[in-house]
Structure formats: structure tokens, C-alpha cells
Short mmCIF file of C-alpha atoms in Angstrom, two decimals:
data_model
loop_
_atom_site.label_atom_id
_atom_site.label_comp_id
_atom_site.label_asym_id
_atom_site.label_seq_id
_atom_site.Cartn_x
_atom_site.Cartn_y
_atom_site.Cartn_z
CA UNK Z 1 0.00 0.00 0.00
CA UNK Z 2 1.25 3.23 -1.02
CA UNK Z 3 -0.86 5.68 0.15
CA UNK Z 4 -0.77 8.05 3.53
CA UNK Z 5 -0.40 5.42 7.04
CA UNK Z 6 -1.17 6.75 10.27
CA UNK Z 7 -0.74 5.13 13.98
CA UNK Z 8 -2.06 4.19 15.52
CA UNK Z 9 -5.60 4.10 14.25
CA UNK Z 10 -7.71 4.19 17.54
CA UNK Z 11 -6.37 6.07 21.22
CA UNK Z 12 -8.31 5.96 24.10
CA UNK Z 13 -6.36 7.84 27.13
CA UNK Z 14 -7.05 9.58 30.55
CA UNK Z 15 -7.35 13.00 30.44
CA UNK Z 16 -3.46 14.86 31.88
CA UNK Z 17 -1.74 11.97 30.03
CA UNK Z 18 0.45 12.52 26.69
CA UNK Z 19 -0.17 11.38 23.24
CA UNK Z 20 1.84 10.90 19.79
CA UNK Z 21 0.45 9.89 16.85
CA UNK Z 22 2.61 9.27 13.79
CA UNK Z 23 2.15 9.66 9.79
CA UNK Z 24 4.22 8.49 7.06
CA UNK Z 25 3.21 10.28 3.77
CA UNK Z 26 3.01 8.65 0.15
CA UNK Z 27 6.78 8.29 -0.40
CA UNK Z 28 7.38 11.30 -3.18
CA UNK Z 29 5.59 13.65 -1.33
CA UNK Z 30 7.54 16.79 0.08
CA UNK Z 31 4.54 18.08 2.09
CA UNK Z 32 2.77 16.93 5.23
CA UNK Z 33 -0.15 18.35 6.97
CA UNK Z 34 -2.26 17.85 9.84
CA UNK Z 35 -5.75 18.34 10.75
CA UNK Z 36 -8.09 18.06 13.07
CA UNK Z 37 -12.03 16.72 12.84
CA UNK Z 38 -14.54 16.79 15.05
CA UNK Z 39 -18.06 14.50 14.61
CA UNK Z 40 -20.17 16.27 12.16
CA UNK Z 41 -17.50 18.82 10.71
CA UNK Z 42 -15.16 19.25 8.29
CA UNK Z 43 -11.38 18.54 8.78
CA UNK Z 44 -9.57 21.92 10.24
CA UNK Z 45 -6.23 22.94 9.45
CA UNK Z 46 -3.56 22.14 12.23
CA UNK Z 47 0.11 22.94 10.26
CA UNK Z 48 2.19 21.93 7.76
CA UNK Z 49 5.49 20.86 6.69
CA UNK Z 50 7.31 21.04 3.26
CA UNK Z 51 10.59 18.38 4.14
CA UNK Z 52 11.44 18.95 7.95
CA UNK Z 53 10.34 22.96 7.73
CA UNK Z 54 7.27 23.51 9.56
CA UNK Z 55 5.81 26.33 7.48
CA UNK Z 56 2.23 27.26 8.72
CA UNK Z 57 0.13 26.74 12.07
CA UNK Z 58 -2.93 27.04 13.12
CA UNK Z 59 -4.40 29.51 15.98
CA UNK Z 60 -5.98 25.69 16.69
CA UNK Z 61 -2.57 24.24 17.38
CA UNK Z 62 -2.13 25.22 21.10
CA UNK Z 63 0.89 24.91 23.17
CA UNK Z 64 -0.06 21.41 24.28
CA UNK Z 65 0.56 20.52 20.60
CA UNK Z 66 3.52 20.17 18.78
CA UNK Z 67 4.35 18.55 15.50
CA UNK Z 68 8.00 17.66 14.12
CA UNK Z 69 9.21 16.18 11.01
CA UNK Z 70 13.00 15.82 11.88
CA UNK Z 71 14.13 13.52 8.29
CA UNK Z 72 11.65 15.30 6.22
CA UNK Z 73 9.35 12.28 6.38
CA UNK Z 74 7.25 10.39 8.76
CA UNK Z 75 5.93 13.06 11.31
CA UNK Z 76 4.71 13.10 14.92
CA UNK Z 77 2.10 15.27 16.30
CA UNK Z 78 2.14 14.74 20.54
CA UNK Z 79 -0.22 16.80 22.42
CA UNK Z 80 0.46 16.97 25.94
CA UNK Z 81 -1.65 16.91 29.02
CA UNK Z 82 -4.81 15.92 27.05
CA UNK Z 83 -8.12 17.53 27.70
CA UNK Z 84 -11.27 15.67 26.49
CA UNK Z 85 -11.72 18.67 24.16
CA UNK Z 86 -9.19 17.42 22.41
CA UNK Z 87 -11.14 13.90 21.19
CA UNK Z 88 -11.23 14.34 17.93
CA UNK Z 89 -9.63 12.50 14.46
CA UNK Z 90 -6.69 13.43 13.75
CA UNK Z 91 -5.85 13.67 9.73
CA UNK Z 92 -2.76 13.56 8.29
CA UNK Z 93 -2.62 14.47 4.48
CA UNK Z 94 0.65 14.13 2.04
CA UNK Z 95 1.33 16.11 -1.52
CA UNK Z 96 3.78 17.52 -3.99
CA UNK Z 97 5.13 20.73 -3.25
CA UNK Z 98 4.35 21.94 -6.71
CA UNK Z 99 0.66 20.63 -6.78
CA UNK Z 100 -2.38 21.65 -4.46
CA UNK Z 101 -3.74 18.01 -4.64
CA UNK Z 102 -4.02 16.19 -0.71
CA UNK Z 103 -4.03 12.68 -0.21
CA UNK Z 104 -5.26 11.81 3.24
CA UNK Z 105 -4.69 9.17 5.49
CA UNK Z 106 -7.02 6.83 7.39
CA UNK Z 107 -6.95 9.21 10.68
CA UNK Z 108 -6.04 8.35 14.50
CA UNK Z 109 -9.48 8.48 16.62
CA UNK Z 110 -8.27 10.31 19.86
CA UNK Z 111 -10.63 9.39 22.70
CA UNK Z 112 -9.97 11.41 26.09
CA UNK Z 113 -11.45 9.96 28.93
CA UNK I 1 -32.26 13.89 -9.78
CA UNK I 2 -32.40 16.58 -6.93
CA UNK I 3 -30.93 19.62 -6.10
CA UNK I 4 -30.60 20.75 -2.49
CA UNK I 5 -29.86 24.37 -1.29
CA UNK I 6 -26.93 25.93 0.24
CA UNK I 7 -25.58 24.25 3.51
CA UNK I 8 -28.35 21.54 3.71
CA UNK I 9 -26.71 18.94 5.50
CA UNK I 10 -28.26 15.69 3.62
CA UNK I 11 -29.14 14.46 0.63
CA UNK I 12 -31.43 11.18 0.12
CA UNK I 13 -31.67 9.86 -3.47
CA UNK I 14 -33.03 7.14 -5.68
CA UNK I 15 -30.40 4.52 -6.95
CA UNK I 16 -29.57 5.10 -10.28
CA UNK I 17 -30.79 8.88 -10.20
CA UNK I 18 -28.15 11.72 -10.30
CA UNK I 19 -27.17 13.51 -7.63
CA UNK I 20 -26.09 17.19 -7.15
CA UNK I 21 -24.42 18.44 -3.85
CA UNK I 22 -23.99 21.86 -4.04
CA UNK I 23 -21.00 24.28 -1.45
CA UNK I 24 -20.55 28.23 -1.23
CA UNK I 25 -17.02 29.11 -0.70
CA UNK I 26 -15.65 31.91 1.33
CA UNK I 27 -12.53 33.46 -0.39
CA UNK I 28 -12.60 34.97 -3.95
CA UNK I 29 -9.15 35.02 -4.39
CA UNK I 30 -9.10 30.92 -3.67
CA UNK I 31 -7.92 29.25 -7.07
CA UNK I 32 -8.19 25.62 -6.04
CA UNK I 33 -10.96 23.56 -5.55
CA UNK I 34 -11.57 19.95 -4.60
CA UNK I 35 -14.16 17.56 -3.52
CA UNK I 36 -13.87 15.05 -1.40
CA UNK I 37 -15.56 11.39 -0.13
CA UNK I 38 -15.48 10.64 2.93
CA UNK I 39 -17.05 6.97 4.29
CA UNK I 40 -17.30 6.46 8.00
CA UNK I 41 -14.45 5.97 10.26
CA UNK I 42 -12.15 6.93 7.10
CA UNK I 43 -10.11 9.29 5.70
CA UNK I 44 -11.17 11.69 2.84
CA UNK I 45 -10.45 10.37 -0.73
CA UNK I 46 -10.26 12.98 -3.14
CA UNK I 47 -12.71 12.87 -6.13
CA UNK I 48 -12.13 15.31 -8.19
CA UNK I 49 -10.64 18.78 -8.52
CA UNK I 50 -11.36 22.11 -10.39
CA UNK I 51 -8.81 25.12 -11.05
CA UNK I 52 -10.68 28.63 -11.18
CA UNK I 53 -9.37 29.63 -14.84
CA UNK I 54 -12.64 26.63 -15.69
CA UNK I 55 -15.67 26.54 -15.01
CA UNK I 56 -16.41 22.57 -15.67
CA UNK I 57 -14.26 19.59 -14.84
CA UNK I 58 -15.59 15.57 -15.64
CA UNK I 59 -14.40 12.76 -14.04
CA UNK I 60 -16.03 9.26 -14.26
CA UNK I 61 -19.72 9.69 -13.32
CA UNK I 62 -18.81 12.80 -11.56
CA UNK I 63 -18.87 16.49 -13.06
CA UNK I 64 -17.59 19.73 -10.59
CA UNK I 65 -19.17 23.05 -11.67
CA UNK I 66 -17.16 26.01 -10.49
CA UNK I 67 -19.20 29.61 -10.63
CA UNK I 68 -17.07 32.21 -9.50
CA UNK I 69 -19.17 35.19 -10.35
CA UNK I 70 -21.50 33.30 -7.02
CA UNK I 71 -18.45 31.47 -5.20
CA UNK I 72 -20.40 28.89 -5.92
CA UNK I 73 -19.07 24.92 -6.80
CA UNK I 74 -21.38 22.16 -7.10
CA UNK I 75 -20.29 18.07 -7.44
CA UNK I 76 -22.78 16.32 -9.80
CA UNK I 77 -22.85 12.17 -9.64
CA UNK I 78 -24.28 10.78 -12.20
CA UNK I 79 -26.36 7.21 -11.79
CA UNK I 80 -25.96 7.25 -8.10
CA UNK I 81 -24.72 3.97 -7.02
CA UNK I 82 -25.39 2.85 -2.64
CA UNK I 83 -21.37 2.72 -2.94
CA UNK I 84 -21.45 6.45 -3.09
CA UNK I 85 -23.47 7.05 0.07
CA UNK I 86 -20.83 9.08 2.38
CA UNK I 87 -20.49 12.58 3.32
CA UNK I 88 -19.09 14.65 0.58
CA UNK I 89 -17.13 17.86 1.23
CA UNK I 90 -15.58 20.61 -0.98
CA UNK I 91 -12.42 22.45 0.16
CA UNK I 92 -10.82 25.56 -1.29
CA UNK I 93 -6.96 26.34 -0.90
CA UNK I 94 -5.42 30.04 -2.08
CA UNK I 95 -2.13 29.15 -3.31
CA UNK I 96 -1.40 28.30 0.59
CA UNK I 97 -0.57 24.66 1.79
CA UNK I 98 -3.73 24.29 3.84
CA UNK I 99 -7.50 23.67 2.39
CA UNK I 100 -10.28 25.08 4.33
CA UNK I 101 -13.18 22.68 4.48
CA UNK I 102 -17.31 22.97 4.03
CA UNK I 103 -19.85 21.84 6.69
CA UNK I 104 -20.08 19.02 4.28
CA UNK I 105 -23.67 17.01 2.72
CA UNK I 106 -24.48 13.12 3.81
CA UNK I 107 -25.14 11.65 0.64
CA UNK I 108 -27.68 8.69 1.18
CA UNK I 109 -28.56 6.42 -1.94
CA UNK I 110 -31.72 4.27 -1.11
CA UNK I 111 -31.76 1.17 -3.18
#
């Protein structure tokens, strides 16, 4: 399979405690995103990366949040001392730098207890 | 087939009718336009897309409509099929990295 992975798929933790969740994008792909969707909404714009340069966030994207990209590839978003505000499915998306098309992956359901 | 106003959140239609979902978008200077599928518990999986120097883009079964004059894009699906029950949502992107998303229509196909 050669499209976006993300893990895990499902989280279910106790609100204080600290997540990561990681993506690995479609293998050509310079740029990663994130985003954020709640039940009944579209998915919201957290940041994005084009290789390890993280060049946009979100007023979303609190302190508690912070995504890295260290190689330029797979990425991590860990969002400390969870609130259950925070459940939500977390998106991770992949593209060309040169073309506006986003491939998404399957999502990691965050459940906050 | 039916039509369904601006921000209505569902759509019900007859298998094998067509099916029009309809989205307003919010920034005139956005020249990028896609729709999306998105089936429950899954990711979105792009359908088609639409640059704003045209007005009409086909795909298989599906045709986007983009009228800028209105900020107005619509996603036409032609013989609806019960695979293509999901929610459906357009997204605009202005030359930025990030797409800003639609409230989105729940597309149901009765057989």
C-alpha cells in the first residue's frame, strides 16, 4: 500500500496523560499536513510541513501541541496533558510541493477519557 | 435527480438517479478547488478537482461546476450507485498549503 499510514488508528487515554500519533506520507511527497475533525465537521487545518520545515500553524494548534518532522518524512504530532476537548480525528494528508492536490490518510481516533 | 440548497446537510436519493451536492465558498481570491468522499471511520479520498481559470471539470460519473461570479461549486454524480453514500465535502486552498473545508452534505442512496 502506497498511500498516507497513520498510527495508531484508535487512542483511548485519561485526560493529563500525553499522546503521539505518527504519519508516514506517500513516499514522493515533500509536504505533510495535519488536521483536526470533530463529529459532524469538516477537517480543520492544524500545520504543515514542506521536508522537515514547519511552514504554517494554526491559531488551533495550542501549546499542548507540537508537531516535528526531523528527516523530512514520517511526522509526529504529541499533544500533551490531554483535555477531552481534544477527542477528535486526527488527519494527516501528504502532496507535492508543486501541486495543491491532498491525499489523506485513514486518521487516528483520539478518545480522552 | 435533486438539487438541495446551500448548507443543507443531507441528501437522500433514488439509486440510479443523479445527484447534485452543491457548497458556497468563502474566499474569492481561492484558485483551487476539490471535492472530497469521505465513508465512515475513514479518511477523505479525493474525487475530483477544479482550477478557477474553468468553469467545468468531468471525471467518471462525476462532473464539478465552479461559478465564480457566485463562489459557488457544485459536485454532480451521475447514476448514483449505494457505494457512493458518504459525506461529501468541498475544500478551497489560495495558493497556501492548507485547504479550508465545508460543513459538508451526507449523501444517502436508497436502493
Amino acid at each position: 500500500d502506497t498511500g498516507v499510514s497513520q498510527n495508531p488508528r484508535h487512542k483511548i487515554t485519561k485526560r493529563g496523560q500525553n499522546v503521539t500519533f505518527r504519519c508516514d506520507p506517500i513516499s514522493e511527497h515533500n509536504r505533510l499536513y495535519w488536521y483536526r475533525q470533530t463529529l459532524g465537521q469538516g477537517p480543520e487545518f492544524l500545520t504543515y510541513f514542506q521536508n522537515e520545515a514547519q511552514l504554517e500553524k494554526s491559531r488551533l494548534l495550542s501549546d499542548r501541541f507540537s508537531a516535528e518532522r526531523p528527516k523530512g518524512s514520517f511526522s509526529t504530532l504529541e499533544i500533551q496533558r490531554t483535555e477531552q476537548g481534544d477527542s477528535a480525528m486526527y488527519l494527516c494528508a501528504s502532496s507535492f510541493p508543486t501541486a495543491d492536490t491532498q491525499y489523506f490518510g485513514p486518521g487516528t481516533r483520539l478518545t480522552v477519557l | 435527480g435533486e438539487s438541495v440548497g446551500l448548507h443543507l446537510p443531507t441528501l437522500s436519493v433514488q439509486e440510479g438517479d443523479n445527484s447534485i451536492i452543491n457548497c458556497a465558498y468563502s474566499n474569492s481570491a481561492s484558485d483551487y478547488f476539490i471535492w472530497y468522499k469521505q465513508e465512515s471511520g475513514k479518511g477523505p479520498q479525493f474525487i475530483i478537482d477544479i482550477r478557477s481559470n474553468m468553469d467545468k471539470r468531468q471525471g467518471q460519473r462525476v462532473t464539478v461546476l465552479l461559478n465564480k461570479t457566485v463562489k459557488h461549486l457544485s459536485l454532480q454524480i451521475a447514476a448514483t450507485q449505494p457505494g457512493d453514500s458518504a459525506v461529501y465535502f468541498c475544500a478551497e486552498n489560495n495558493r497556501g498549503g492548507k485547504l479550508i473545508f465545508g460543513q459538508g452534505t451526507e449523501l444517502s442512496v436508497k436502493p
